[in-house]
PDB file of C-alpha atoms and ligand atoms in Angstrom:
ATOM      1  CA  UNK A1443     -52.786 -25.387 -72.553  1.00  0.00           C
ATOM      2  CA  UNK A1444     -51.741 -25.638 -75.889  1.00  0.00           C
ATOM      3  CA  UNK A1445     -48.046 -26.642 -76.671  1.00  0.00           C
ATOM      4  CA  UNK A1446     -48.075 -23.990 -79.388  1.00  0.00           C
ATOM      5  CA  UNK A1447     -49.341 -21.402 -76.506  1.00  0.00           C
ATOM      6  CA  UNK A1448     -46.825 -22.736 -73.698  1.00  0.00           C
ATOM      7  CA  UNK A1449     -43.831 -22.081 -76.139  1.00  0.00           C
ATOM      8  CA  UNK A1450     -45.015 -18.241 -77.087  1.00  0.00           C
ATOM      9  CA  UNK A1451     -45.770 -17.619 -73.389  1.00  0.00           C
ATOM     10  CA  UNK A1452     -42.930 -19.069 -71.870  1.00  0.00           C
ATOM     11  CA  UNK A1453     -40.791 -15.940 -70.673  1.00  0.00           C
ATOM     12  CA  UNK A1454     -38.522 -15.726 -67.566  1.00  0.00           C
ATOM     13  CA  UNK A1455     -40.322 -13.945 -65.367  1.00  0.00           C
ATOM     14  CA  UNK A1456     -38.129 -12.414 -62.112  1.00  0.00           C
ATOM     15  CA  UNK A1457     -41.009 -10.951 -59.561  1.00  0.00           C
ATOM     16  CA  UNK A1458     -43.309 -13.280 -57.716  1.00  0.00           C
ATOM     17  CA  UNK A1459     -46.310 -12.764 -55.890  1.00  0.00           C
ATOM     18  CA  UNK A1460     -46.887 -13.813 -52.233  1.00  0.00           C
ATOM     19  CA  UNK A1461     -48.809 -17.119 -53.410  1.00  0.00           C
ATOM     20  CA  UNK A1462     -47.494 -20.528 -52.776  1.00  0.00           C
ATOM     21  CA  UNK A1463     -46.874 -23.152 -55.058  1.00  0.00           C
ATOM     22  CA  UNK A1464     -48.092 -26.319 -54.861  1.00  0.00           C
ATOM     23  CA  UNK A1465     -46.322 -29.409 -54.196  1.00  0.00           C
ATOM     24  CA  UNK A1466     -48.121 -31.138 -56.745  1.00  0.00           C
ATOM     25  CA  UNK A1467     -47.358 -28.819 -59.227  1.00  0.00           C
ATOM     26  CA  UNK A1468     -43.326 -28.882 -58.335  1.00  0.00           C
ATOM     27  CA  UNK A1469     -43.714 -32.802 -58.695  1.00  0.00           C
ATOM     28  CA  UNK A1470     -44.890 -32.312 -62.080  1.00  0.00           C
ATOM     29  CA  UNK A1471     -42.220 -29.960 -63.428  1.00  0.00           C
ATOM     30  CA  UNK A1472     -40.063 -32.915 -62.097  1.00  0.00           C
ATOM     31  CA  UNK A1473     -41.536 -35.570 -63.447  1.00  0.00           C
ATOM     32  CA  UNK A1474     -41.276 -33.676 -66.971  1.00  0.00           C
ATOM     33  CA  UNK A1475     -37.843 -32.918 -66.389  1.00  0.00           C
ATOM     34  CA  UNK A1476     -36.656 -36.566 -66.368  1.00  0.00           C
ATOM     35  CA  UNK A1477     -38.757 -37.238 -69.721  1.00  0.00           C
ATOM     36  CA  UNK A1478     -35.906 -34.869 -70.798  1.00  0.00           C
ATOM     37  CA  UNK A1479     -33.766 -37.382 -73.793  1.00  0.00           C
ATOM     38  CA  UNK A1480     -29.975 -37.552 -72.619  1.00  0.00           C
ATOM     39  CA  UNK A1481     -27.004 -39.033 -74.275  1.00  0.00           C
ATOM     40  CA  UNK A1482     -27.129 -42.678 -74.164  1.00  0.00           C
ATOM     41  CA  UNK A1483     -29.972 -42.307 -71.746  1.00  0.00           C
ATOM     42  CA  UNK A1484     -27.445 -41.705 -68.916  1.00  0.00           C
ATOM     43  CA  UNK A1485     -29.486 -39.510 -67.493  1.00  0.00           C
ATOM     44  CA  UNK A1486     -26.985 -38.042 -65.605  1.00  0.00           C
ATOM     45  CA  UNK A1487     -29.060 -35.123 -64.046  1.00  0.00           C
ATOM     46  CA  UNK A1488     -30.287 -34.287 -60.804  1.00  0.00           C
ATOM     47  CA  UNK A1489     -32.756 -31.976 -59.182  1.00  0.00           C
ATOM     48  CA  UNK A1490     -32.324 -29.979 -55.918  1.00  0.00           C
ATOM     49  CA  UNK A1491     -35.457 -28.486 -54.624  1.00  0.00           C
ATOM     50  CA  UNK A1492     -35.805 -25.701 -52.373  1.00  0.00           C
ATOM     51  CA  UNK A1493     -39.639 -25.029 -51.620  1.00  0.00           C
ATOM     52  CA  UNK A1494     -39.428 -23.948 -48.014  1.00  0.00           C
ATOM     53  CA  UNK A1495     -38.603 -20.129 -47.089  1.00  0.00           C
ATOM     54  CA  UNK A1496     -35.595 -21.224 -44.808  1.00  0.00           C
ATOM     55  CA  UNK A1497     -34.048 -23.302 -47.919  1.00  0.00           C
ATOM     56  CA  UNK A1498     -34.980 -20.650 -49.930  1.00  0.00           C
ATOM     57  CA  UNK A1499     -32.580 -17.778 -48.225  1.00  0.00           C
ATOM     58  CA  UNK A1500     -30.287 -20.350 -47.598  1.00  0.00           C
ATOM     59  CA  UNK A1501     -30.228 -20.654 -51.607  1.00  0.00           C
ATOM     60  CA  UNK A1502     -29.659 -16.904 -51.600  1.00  0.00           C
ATOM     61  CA  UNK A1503     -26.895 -16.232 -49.210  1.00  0.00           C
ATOM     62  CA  UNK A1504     -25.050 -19.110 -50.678  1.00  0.00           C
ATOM     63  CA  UNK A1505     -25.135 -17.920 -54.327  1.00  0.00           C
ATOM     64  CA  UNK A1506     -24.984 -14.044 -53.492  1.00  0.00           C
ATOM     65  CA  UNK A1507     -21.583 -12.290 -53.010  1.00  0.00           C
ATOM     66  CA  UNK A1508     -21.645 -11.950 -49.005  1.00  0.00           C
ATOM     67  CA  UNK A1509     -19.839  -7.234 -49.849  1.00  0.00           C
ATOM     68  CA  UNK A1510     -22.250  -4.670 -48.428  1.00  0.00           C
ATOM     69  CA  UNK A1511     -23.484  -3.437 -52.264  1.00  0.00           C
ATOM     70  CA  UNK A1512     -26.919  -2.952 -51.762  1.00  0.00           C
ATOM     71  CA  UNK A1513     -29.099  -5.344 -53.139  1.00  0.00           C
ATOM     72  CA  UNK A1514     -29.911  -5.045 -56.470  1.00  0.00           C
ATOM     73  CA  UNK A1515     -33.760  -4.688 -58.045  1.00  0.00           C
ATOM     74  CA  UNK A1516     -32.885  -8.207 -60.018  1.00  0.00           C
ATOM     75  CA  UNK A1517     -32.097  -9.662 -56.523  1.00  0.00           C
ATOM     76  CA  UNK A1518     -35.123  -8.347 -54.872  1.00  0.00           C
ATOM     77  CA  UNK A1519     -37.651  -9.544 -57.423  1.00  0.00           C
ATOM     78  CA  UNK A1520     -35.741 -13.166 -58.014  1.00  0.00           C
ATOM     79  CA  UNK A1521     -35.465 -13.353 -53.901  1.00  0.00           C
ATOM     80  CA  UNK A1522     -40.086 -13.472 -53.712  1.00  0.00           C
ATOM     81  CA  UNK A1523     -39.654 -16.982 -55.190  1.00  0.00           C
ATOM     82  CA  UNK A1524     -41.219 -19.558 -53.115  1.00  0.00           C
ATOM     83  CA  UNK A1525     -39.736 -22.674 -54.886  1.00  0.00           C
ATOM     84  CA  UNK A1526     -35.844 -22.738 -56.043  1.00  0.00           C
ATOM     85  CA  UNK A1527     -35.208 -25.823 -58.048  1.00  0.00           C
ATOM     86  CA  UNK A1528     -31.514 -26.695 -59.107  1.00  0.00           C
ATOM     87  CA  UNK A1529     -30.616 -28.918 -61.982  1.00  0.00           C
ATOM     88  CA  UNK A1530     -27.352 -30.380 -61.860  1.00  0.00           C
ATOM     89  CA  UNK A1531     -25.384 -32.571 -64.226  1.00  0.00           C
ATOM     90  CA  UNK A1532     -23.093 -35.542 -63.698  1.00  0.00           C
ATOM     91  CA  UNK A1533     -20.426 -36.095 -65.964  1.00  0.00           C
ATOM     92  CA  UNK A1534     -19.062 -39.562 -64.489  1.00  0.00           C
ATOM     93  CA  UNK A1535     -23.112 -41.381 -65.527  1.00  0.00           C
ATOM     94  CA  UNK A1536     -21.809 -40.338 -68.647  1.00  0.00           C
ATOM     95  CA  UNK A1537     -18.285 -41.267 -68.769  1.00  0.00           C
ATOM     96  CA  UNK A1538     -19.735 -44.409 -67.044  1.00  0.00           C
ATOM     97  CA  UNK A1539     -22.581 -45.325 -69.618  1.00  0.00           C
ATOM     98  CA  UNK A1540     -20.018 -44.876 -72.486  1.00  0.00           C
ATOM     99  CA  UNK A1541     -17.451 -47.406 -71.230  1.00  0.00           C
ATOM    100  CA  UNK A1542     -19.994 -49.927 -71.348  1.00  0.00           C
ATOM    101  CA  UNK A1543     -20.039 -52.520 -73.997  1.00  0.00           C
ATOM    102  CA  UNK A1544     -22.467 -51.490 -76.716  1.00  0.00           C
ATOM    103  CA  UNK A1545     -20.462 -47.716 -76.783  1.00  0.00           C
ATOM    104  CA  UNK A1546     -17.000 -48.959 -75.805  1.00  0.00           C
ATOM    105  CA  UNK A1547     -15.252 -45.399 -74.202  1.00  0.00           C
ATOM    106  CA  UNK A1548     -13.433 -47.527 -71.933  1.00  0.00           C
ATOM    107  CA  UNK A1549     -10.763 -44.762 -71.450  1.00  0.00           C
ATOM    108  CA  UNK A1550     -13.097 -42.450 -70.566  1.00  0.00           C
ATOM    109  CA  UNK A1551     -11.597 -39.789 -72.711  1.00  0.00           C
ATOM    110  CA  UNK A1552     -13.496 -36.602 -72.330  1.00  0.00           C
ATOM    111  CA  UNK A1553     -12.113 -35.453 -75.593  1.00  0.00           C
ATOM    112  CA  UNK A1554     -14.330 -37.965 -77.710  1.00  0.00           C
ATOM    113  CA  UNK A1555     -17.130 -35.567 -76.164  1.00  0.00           C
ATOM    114  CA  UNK A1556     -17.413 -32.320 -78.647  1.00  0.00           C
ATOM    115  CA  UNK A1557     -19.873 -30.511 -76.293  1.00  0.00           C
ATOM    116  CA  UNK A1558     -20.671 -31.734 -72.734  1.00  0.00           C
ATOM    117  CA  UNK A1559     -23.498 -33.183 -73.208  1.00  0.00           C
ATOM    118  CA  UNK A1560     -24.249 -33.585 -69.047  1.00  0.00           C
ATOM    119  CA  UNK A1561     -24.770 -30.151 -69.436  1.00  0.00           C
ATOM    120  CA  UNK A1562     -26.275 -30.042 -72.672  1.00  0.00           C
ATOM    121  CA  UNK A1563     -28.806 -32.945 -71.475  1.00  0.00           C
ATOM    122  CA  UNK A1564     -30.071 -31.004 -67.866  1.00  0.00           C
ATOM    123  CA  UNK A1565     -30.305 -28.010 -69.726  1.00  0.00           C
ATOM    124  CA  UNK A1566     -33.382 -29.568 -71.508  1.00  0.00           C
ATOM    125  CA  UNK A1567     -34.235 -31.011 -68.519  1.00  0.00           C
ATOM    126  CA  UNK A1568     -34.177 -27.255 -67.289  1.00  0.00           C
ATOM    127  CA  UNK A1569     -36.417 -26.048 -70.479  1.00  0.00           C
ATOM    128  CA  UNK A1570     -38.780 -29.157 -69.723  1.00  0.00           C
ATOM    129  CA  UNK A1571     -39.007 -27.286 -66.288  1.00  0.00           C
ATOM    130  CA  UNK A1572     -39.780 -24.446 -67.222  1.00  0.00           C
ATOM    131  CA  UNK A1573     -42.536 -25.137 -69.621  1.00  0.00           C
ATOM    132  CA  UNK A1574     -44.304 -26.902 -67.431  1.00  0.00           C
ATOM    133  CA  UNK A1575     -44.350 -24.044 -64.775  1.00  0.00           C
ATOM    134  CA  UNK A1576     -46.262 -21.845 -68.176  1.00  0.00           C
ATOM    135  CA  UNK A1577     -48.511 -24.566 -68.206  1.00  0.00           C
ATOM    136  CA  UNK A1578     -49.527 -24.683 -64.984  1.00  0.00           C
ATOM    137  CA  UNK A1579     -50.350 -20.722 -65.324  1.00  0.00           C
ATOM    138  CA  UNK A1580     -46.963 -20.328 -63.243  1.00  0.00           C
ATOM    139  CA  UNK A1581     -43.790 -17.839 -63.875  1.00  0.00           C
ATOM    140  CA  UNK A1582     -40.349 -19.479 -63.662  1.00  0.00           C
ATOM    141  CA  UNK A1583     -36.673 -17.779 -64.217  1.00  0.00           C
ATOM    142  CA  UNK A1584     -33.248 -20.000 -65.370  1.00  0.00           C
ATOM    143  CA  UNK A1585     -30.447 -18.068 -64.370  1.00  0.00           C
ATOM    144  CA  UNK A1586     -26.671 -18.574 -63.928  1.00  0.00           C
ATOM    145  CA  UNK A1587     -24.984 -19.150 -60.114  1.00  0.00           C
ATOM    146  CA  UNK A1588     -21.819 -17.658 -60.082  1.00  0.00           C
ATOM    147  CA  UNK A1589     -19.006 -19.844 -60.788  1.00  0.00           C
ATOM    148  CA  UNK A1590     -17.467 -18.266 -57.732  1.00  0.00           C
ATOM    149  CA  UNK A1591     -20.429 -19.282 -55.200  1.00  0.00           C
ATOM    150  CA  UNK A1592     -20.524 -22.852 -56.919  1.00  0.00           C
ATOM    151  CA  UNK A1593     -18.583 -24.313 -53.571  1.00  0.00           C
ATOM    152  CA  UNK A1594     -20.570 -22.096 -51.298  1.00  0.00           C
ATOM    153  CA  UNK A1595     -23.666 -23.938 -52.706  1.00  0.00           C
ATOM    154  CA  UNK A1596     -22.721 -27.384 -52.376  1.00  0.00           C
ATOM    155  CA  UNK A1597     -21.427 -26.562 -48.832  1.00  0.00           C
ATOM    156  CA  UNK A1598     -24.681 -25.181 -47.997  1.00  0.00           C
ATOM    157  CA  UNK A1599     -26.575 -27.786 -49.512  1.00  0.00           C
ATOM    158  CA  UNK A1600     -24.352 -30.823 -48.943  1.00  0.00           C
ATOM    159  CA  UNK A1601     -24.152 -31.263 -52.735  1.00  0.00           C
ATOM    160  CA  UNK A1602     -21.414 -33.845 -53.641  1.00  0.00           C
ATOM    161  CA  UNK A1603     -18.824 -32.825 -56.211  1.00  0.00           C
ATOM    162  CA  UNK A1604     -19.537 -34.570 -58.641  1.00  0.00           C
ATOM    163  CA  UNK A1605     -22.553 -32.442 -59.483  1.00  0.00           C
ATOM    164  CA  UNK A1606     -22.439 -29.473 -61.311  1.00  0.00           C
ATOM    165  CA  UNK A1607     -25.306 -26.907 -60.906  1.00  0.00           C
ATOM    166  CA  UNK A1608     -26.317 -25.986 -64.554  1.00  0.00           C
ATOM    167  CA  UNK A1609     -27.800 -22.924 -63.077  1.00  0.00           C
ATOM    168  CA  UNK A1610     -30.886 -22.770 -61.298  1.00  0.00           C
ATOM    169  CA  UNK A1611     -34.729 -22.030 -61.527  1.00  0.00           C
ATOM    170  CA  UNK A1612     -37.073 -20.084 -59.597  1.00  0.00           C
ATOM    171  CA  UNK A1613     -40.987 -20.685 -59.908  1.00  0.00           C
ATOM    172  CA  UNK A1614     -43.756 -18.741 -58.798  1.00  0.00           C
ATOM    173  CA  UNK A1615     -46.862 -16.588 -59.488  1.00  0.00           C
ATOM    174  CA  UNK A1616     -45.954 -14.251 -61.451  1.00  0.00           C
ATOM    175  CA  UNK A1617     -46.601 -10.859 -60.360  1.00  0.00           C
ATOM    176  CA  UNK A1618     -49.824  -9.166 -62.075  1.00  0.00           C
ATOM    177  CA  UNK A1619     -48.258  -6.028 -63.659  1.00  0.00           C
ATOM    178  CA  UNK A1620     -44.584  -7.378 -64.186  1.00  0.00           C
ATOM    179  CA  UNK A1621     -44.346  -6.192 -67.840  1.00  0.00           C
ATOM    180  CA  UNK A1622     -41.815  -7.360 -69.949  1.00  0.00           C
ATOM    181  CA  UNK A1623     -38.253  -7.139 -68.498  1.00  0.00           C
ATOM    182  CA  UNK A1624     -34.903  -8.219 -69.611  1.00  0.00           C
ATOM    183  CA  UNK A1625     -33.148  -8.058 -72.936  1.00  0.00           C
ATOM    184  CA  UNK A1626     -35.973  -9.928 -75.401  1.00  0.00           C
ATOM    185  CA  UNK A1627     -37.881  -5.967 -74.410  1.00  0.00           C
ATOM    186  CA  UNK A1628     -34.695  -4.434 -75.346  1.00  0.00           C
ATOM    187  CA  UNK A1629     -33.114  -6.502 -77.811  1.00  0.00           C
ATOM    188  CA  UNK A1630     -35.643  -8.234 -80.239  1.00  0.00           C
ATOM    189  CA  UNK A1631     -36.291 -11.577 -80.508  1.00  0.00           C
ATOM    190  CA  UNK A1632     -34.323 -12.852 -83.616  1.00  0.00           C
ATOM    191  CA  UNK A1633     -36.582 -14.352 -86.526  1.00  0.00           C
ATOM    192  CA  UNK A1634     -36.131 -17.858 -88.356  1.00  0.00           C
ATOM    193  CA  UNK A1635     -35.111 -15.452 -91.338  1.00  0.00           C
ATOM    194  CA  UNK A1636     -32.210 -13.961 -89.071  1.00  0.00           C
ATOM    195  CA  UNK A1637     -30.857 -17.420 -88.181  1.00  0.00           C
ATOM    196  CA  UNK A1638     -31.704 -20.542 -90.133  1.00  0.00           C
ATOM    197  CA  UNK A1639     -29.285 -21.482 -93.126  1.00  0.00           C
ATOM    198  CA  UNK A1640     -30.932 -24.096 -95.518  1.00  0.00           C
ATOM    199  CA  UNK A1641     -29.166 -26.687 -98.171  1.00  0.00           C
ATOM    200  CA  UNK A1642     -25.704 -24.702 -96.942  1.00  0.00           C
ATOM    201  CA  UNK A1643     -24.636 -21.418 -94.687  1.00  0.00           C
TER     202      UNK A1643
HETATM  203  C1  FMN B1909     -28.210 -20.510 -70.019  1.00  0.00           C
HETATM  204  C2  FMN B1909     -29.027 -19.313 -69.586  1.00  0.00           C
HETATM  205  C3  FMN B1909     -28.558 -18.504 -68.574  1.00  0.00           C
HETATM  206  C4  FMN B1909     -29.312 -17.407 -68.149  1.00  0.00           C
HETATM  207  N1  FMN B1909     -28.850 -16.656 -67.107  1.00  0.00           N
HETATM  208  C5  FMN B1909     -29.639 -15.677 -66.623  1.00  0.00           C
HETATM  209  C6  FMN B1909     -29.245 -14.969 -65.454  1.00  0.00           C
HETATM  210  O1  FMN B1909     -28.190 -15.232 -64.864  1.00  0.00           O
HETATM  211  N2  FMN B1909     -30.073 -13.987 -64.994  1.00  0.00           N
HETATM  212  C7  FMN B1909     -31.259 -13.697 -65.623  1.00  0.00           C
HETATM  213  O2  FMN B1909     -31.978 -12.816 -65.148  1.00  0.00           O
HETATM  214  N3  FMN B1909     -31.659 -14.358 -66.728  1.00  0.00           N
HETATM  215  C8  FMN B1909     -30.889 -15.344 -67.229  1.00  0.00           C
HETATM  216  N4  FMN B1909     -31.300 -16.049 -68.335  1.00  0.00           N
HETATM  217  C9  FMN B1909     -32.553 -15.676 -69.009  1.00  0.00           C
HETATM  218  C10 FMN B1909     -32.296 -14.919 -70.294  1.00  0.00           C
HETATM  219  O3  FMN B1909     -31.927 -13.591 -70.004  1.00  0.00           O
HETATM  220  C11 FMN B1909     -33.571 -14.963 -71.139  1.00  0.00           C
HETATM  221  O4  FMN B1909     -33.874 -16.297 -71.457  1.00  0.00           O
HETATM  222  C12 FMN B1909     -33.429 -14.171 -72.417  1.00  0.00           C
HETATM  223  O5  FMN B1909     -33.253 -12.800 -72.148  1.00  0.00           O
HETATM  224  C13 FMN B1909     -34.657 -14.348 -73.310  1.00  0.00           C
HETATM  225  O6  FMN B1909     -35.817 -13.962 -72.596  1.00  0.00           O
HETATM  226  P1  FMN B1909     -37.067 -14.952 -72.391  1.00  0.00           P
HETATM  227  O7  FMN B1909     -36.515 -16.249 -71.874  1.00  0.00           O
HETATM  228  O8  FMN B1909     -37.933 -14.236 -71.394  1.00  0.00           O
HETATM  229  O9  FMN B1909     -37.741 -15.130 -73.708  1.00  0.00           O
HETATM  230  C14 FMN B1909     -30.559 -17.129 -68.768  1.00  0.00           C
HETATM  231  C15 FMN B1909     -31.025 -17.961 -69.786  1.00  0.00           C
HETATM  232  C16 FMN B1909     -30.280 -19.046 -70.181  1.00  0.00           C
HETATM  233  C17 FMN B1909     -30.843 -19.946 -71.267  1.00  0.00           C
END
């Protein structure tokens, strides 16, 4: 596919048909994802994948609050997922990397950081991720984990804590008739016009 087509197709999509994904295919959104560029190259990112049906719920009841509210439609549709990937960011690579000689953070101060970028870096590992899936004719979904389910999911996955899930992805074959859904339908995508300053703001 084009790279002009995969960025104008690329939507999250959050209702998956019954076909499986391949392996191969899940290797190759991986494989993108570290081409991400990172701070330093510290490549502090890593990549939790859930592409079994087990792992899968697992995912779920980890992330989901355990009350009897019925589930919602957004649940229902993100739960026919096959594959669940989860990028995660490491702060200490970066702390680490900068402390060496040719940078020189030896205090490790994280206020010499102005934005995280471990987070800022798996993020575009994340986007890498997800075109890729629109490439391979695939739907995919980022999406937040509640910060209150964050321990639930390392427990259930035996994530250390040094890793923070950015969020997490779910890939798939996207449903025939899904439509458009979520805000972009409702809200408008905002033009260059609306949000590009040049020479000054
Ligand atoms: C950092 C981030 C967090 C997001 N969190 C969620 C989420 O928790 N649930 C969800 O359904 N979509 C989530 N989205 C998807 C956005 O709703 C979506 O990207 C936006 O509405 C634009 O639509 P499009 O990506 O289909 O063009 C998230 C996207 C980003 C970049």
């Amino acid at each position: 596919m084009e790279f002009q087509e995969v960025v104008r197709r690329r939507r999250m999509v959050r209702r998956y048909d019954d076909r499986p994904v391949e392996p191969a295919v899940v290797d190759r959104m991986l494989a993108n994802a570290v081409r991400a560029p990172s701070a330093g190259y510290s490549q502090g990112w890593a990549f939790l994948v859930l592409d079994s049906a087990a792992d899968v719920d697992r995912f779920w009841a980890a992330t989901t609050p355990g009350d009897a509210a019925p589930e919602s439609a957004w649940l229902r549709g993100m739960r026919t997922a096959p594959v669940v990937i989860v990028p995660l960011s490491h702060k200490d690579a970066y702390l680490d990397r900068y402390a060496q000689p040719d940078k020189g953070w030896t205090d490790r101060d994280e206020a010499r950081w102005p934005v995280p970028y471990w987070h800022v870096d798996t993020g575009m590992a994340a986007l890498l991720i997800l075109q890729t899936a629109v490439d391979e004719g695939l739907g995919a979904c980022f999406f937040g984990i509640p910060p209150d389910r964050t321990e639930a999911f390392r427990a259930a996955f035996d994530v250390p804590a040094a890793y923070t899930p950015v969020g997490a992805v779910t890939v798939g074959h996207r449903v025939a008739d899904a439509g458009p859904s979520g805000s972009p339908a409702r809200r408008g995508r905002r033009t260059p016009d609306e949000v590009v300053h040049r020479g000054r703001w």
